[in-house]
mmCIF file with all atom_site columns, C-alpha atoms in Angstrom:
data_model
loop_
_atom_site.group_PDB
_atom_site.id
_atom_site.type_symbol
_atom_site.label_atom_id
_atom_site.label_alt_id
_atom_site.label_comp_id
_atom_site.label_asym_id
_atom_site.label_entity_id
_atom_site.label_seq_id
_atom_site.pdbx_PDB_ins_code
_atom_site.Cartn_x
_atom_site.Cartn_y
_atom_site.Cartn_z
_atom_site.occupancy
_atom_site.B_iso_or_equiv
_atom_site.pdbx_formal_charge
_atom_site.auth_seq_id
_atom_site.auth_comp_id
_atom_site.auth_asym_id
_atom_site.auth_atom_id
_atom_site.pdbx_PDB_model_num
ATOM 1  C CA . UNK A 1 1  ? 142.957 175.030 27.383 1.00 0.00 ? 644 UNK A CA 1
ATOM 2  C CA . UNK A 1 2  ? 142.722 173.479 23.932 1.00 0.00 ? 645 UNK A CA 1
ATOM 3  C CA . UNK A 1 3  ? 139.182 173.031 22.617 1.00 0.00 ? 646 UNK A CA 1
ATOM 4  C CA . UNK A 1 4  ? 138.159 170.788 19.759 1.00 0.00 ? 647 UNK A CA 1
ATOM 5  C CA . UNK A 1 5  ? 134.814 170.152 18.041 1.00 0.00 ? 648 UNK A CA 1
ATOM 6  C CA . UNK A 1 6  ? 132.890 167.227 19.524 1.00 0.00 ? 649 UNK A CA 1
ATOM 7  C CA . UNK A 1 7  ? 132.866 165.540 16.119 1.00 0.00 ? 650 UNK A CA 1
ATOM 8  C CA . UNK A 1 8  ? 136.654 165.055 16.254 1.00 0.00 ? 651 UNK A CA 1
ATOM 9  C CA . UNK A 1 9  ? 136.364 162.576 19.147 1.00 0.00 ? 652 UNK A CA 1
ATOM 10 C CA . UNK A 1 10 ? 137.188 159.026 18.079 1.00 0.00 ? 653 UNK A CA 1
ATOM 11 C CA . UNK A 1 11 ? 135.490 155.975 19.573 1.00 0.00 ? 654 UNK A CA 1
ATOM 12 C CA . UNK A 1 12 ? 136.341 155.601 23.283 1.00 0.00 ? 655 UNK A CA 1
ATOM 13 C CA . UNK A 1 13 ? 137.597 159.201 23.527 1.00 0.00 ? 656 UNK A CA 1
ATOM 14 C CA . UNK A 1 14 ? 135.977 161.419 26.134 1.00 0.00 ? 657 UNK A CA 1
ATOM 15 C CA . UNK A 1 15 ? 135.607 165.167 26.378 1.00 0.00 ? 658 UNK A CA 1
ATOM 16 C CA . UNK A 1 16 ? 133.993 167.767 28.592 1.00 0.00 ? 659 UNK A CA 1
ATOM 17 C CA . UNK A 1 17 ? 131.646 170.262 26.900 1.00 0.00 ? 660 UNK A CA 1
ATOM 18 C CA . UNK A 1 18 ? 133.098 173.756 27.236 1.00 0.00 ? 661 UNK A CA 1
ATOM 19 C CA . UNK A 1 19 ? 131.130 175.776 24.672 1.00 0.00 ? 662 UNK A CA 1
ATOM 20 C CA . UNK A 1 20 ? 128.237 175.523 22.241 1.00 0.00 ? 663 UNK A CA 1
ATOM 21 C CA . UNK A 1 21 ? 128.559 177.725 19.158 1.00 0.00 ? 664 UNK A CA 1
ATOM 22 C CA . UNK A 1 22 ? 125.112 179.075 18.311 1.00 0.00 ? 665 UNK A CA 1
ATOM 23 C CA . UNK A 1 23 ? 126.116 182.271 16.478 1.00 0.00 ? 666 UNK A CA 1
ATOM 24 C CA . UNK A 1 24 ? 126.791 180.637 13.082 1.00 0.00 ? 667 UNK A CA 1
ATOM 25 C CA . UNK A 1 25 ? 124.150 177.931 13.411 1.00 0.00 ? 668 UNK A CA 1
ATOM 26 C CA . UNK A 1 26 ? 121.232 177.789 11.002 1.00 0.00 ? 669 UNK A CA 1
ATOM 27 C CA . UNK A 1 27 ? 117.716 178.058 12.493 1.00 0.00 ? 670 UNK A CA 1
ATOM 28 C CA . UNK A 1 28 ? 117.333 174.271 12.166 1.00 0.00 ? 671 UNK A CA 1
ATOM 29 C CA . UNK A 1 29 ? 120.674 173.700 13.911 1.00 0.00 ? 672 UNK A CA 1
ATOM 30 C CA . UNK A 1 30 ? 119.668 176.132 16.666 1.00 0.00 ? 673 UNK A CA 1
ATOM 31 C CA . UNK A 1 31 ? 116.506 174.096 17.276 1.00 0.00 ? 674 UNK A CA 1
ATOM 32 C CA . UNK A 1 32 ? 118.575 170.913 17.441 1.00 0.00 ? 675 UNK A CA 1
ATOM 33 C CA . UNK A 1 33 ? 121.051 172.522 19.829 1.00 0.00 ? 676 UNK A CA 1
ATOM 34 C CA . UNK A 1 34 ? 118.211 173.704 22.062 1.00 0.00 ? 677 UNK A CA 1
ATOM 35 C CA . UNK A 1 35 ? 116.794 170.162 22.117 1.00 0.00 ? 678 UNK A CA 1
ATOM 36 C CA . UNK A 1 36 ? 120.226 168.725 22.973 1.00 0.00 ? 679 UNK A CA 1
ATOM 37 C CA . UNK A 1 37 ? 120.633 171.267 25.768 1.00 0.00 ? 680 UNK A CA 1
ATOM 38 C CA . UNK A 1 38 ? 117.190 170.283 27.077 1.00 0.00 ? 681 UNK A CA 1
ATOM 39 C CA . UNK A 1 39 ? 118.442 166.672 27.126 1.00 0.00 ? 682 UNK A CA 1
ATOM 40 C CA . UNK A 1 40 ? 121.411 167.706 29.284 1.00 0.00 ? 683 UNK A CA 1
ATOM 41 C CA . UNK A 1 41 ? 124.142 168.496 26.783 1.00 0.00 ? 684 UNK A CA 1
ATOM 42 C CA . UNK A 1 42 ? 125.334 171.621 28.570 1.00 0.00 ? 685 UNK A CA 1
ATOM 43 C CA . UNK A 1 43 ? 128.643 173.074 29.694 1.00 0.00 ? 686 UNK A CA 1
ATOM 44 C CA . UNK A 1 44 ? 130.780 170.706 31.820 1.00 0.00 ? 687 UNK A CA 1
ATOM 45 C CA . UNK A 1 45 ? 128.921 167.599 30.631 1.00 0.00 ? 688 UNK A CA 1
ATOM 46 C CA . UNK A 1 46 ? 131.077 164.515 30.049 1.00 0.00 ? 689 UNK A CA 1
ATOM 47 C CA . UNK A 1 47 ? 130.651 163.074 26.529 1.00 0.00 ? 690 UNK A CA 1
ATOM 48 C CA . UNK A 1 48 ? 132.160 159.855 25.172 1.00 0.00 ? 691 UNK A CA 1
ATOM 49 C CA . UNK A 1 49 ? 132.191 158.801 21.531 1.00 0.00 ? 692 UNK A CA 1
ATOM 50 C CA . UNK A 1 50 ? 130.890 155.237 21.410 1.00 0.00 ? 693 UNK A CA 1
ATOM 51 C CA . UNK A 1 51 ? 130.545 154.623 17.685 1.00 0.00 ? 694 UNK A CA 1
ATOM 52 C CA . UNK A 1 52 ? 130.841 155.871 14.138 1.00 0.00 ? 695 UNK A CA 1
ATOM 53 C CA . UNK A 1 53 ? 128.648 155.028 11.155 1.00 0.00 ? 696 UNK A CA 1
ATOM 54 C CA . UNK A 1 54 ? 130.160 153.368 8.093  1.00 0.00 ? 697 UNK A CA 1
ATOM 55 C CA . UNK A 1 55 ? 130.397 156.714 6.271  1.00 0.00 ? 698 UNK A CA 1
ATOM 56 C CA . UNK A 1 56 ? 131.763 158.640 9.288  1.00 0.00 ? 699 UNK A CA 1
ATOM 57 C CA . UNK A 1 57 ? 128.602 160.605 10.046 1.00 0.00 ? 700 UNK A CA 1
ATOM 58 C CA . UNK A 1 58 ? 126.678 160.395 12.289 1.00 0.00 ? 701 UNK A CA 1
ATOM 59 C CA . UNK A 1 59 ? 128.669 159.470 15.371 1.00 0.00 ? 702 UNK A CA 1
ATOM 60 C CA . UNK A 1 60 ? 127.155 158.052 18.548 1.00 0.00 ? 703 UNK A CA 1
ATOM 61 C CA . UNK A 1 61 ? 127.916 159.772 21.849 1.00 0.00 ? 704 UNK A CA 1
ATOM 62 C CA . UNK A 1 62 ? 127.221 158.694 25.420 1.00 0.00 ? 705 UNK A CA 1
ATOM 63 C CA . UNK A 1 63 ? 125.751 161.704 27.223 1.00 0.00 ? 706 UNK A CA 1
ATOM 64 C CA . UNK A 1 64 ? 124.421 161.394 30.791 1.00 0.00 ? 707 UNK A CA 1
ATOM 65 C CA . UNK A 1 65 ? 123.639 157.705 30.350 1.00 0.00 ? 708 UNK A CA 1
ATOM 66 C CA . UNK A 1 66 ? 121.911 158.049 26.971 1.00 0.00 ? 709 UNK A CA 1
ATOM 67 C CA . UNK A 1 67 ? 123.395 157.357 23.543 1.00 0.00 ? 710 UNK A CA 1
ATOM 68 C CA . UNK A 1 68 ? 122.679 160.066 20.968 1.00 0.00 ? 711 UNK A CA 1
ATOM 69 C CA . UNK A 1 69 ? 123.631 160.064 17.288 1.00 0.00 ? 712 UNK A CA 1
ATOM 70 C CA . UNK A 1 70 ? 124.794 163.453 16.035 1.00 0.00 ? 713 UNK A CA 1
ATOM 71 C CA . UNK A 1 71 ? 125.609 164.471 12.496 1.00 0.00 ? 714 UNK A CA 1
ATOM 72 C CA . UNK A 1 72 ? 128.882 166.232 11.757 1.00 0.00 ? 715 UNK A CA 1
ATOM 73 C CA . UNK A 1 73 ? 127.099 169.567 11.236 1.00 0.00 ? 716 UNK A CA 1
ATOM 74 C CA . UNK A 1 74 ? 125.582 169.422 14.733 1.00 0.00 ? 717 UNK A CA 1
ATOM 75 C CA . UNK A 1 75 ? 128.530 167.936 16.612 1.00 0.00 ? 718 UNK A CA 1
ATOM 76 C CA . UNK A 1 76 ? 130.931 170.470 15.079 1.00 0.00 ? 719 UNK A CA 1
ATOM 77 C CA . UNK A 1 77 ? 129.091 173.276 16.893 1.00 0.00 ? 720 UNK A CA 1
ATOM 78 C CA . UNK A 1 78 ? 129.941 171.789 20.304 1.00 0.00 ? 721 UNK A CA 1
ATOM 79 C CA . UNK A 1 79 ? 133.444 172.434 21.628 1.00 0.00 ? 722 UNK A CA 1
ATOM 80 C CA . UNK A 1 80 ? 134.982 170.014 24.114 1.00 0.00 ? 723 UNK A CA 1
ATOM 81 C CA . UNK A 1 81 ? 138.188 169.631 26.041 1.00 0.00 ? 724 UNK A CA 1
ATOM 82 C CA . UNK A 1 82 ? 139.495 166.095 25.521 1.00 0.00 ? 725 UNK A CA 1
ATOM 83 C CA . UNK A 1 83 ? 140.274 164.192 28.704 1.00 0.00 ? 726 UNK A CA 1
ATOM 84 C CA . UNK A 1 84 ? 142.221 161.036 29.282 1.00 0.00 ? 727 UNK A CA 1
ATOM 85 C CA . UNK A 1 85 ? 140.665 159.898 32.544 1.00 0.00 ? 728 UNK A CA 1
ATOM 86 C CA . UNK A 1 86 ? 137.008 158.909 32.041 1.00 0.00 ? 729 UNK A CA 1
ATOM 87 C CA . UNK A 1 87 ? 136.324 159.273 35.772 1.00 0.00 ? 730 UNK A CA 1
ATOM 88 C CA . UNK A 1 88 ? 136.786 163.072 35.626 1.00 0.00 ? 731 UNK A CA 1
ATOM 89 C CA . UNK A 1 89 ? 133.535 164.831 36.514 1.00 0.00 ? 732 UNK A CA 1
#
């Protein structure tokens, strides 16, 4: 199974969250990750990139019906498995 950071998803690409890297995260990033997990960004969650800012960061992701903007530093700590079929899970 090939995992890639969430931030590498391009618009209209979908992935399934497989891991959240908290070991190397700063205390501020850990707080953000905890908040995202509270919002439902947990293992096996389907995530679709729906937009990118003009400068490339942040990117907008559709997560459980809500659109969240994540900076590269945050989205790089979330590992996903890219999927082709959006109906999976």
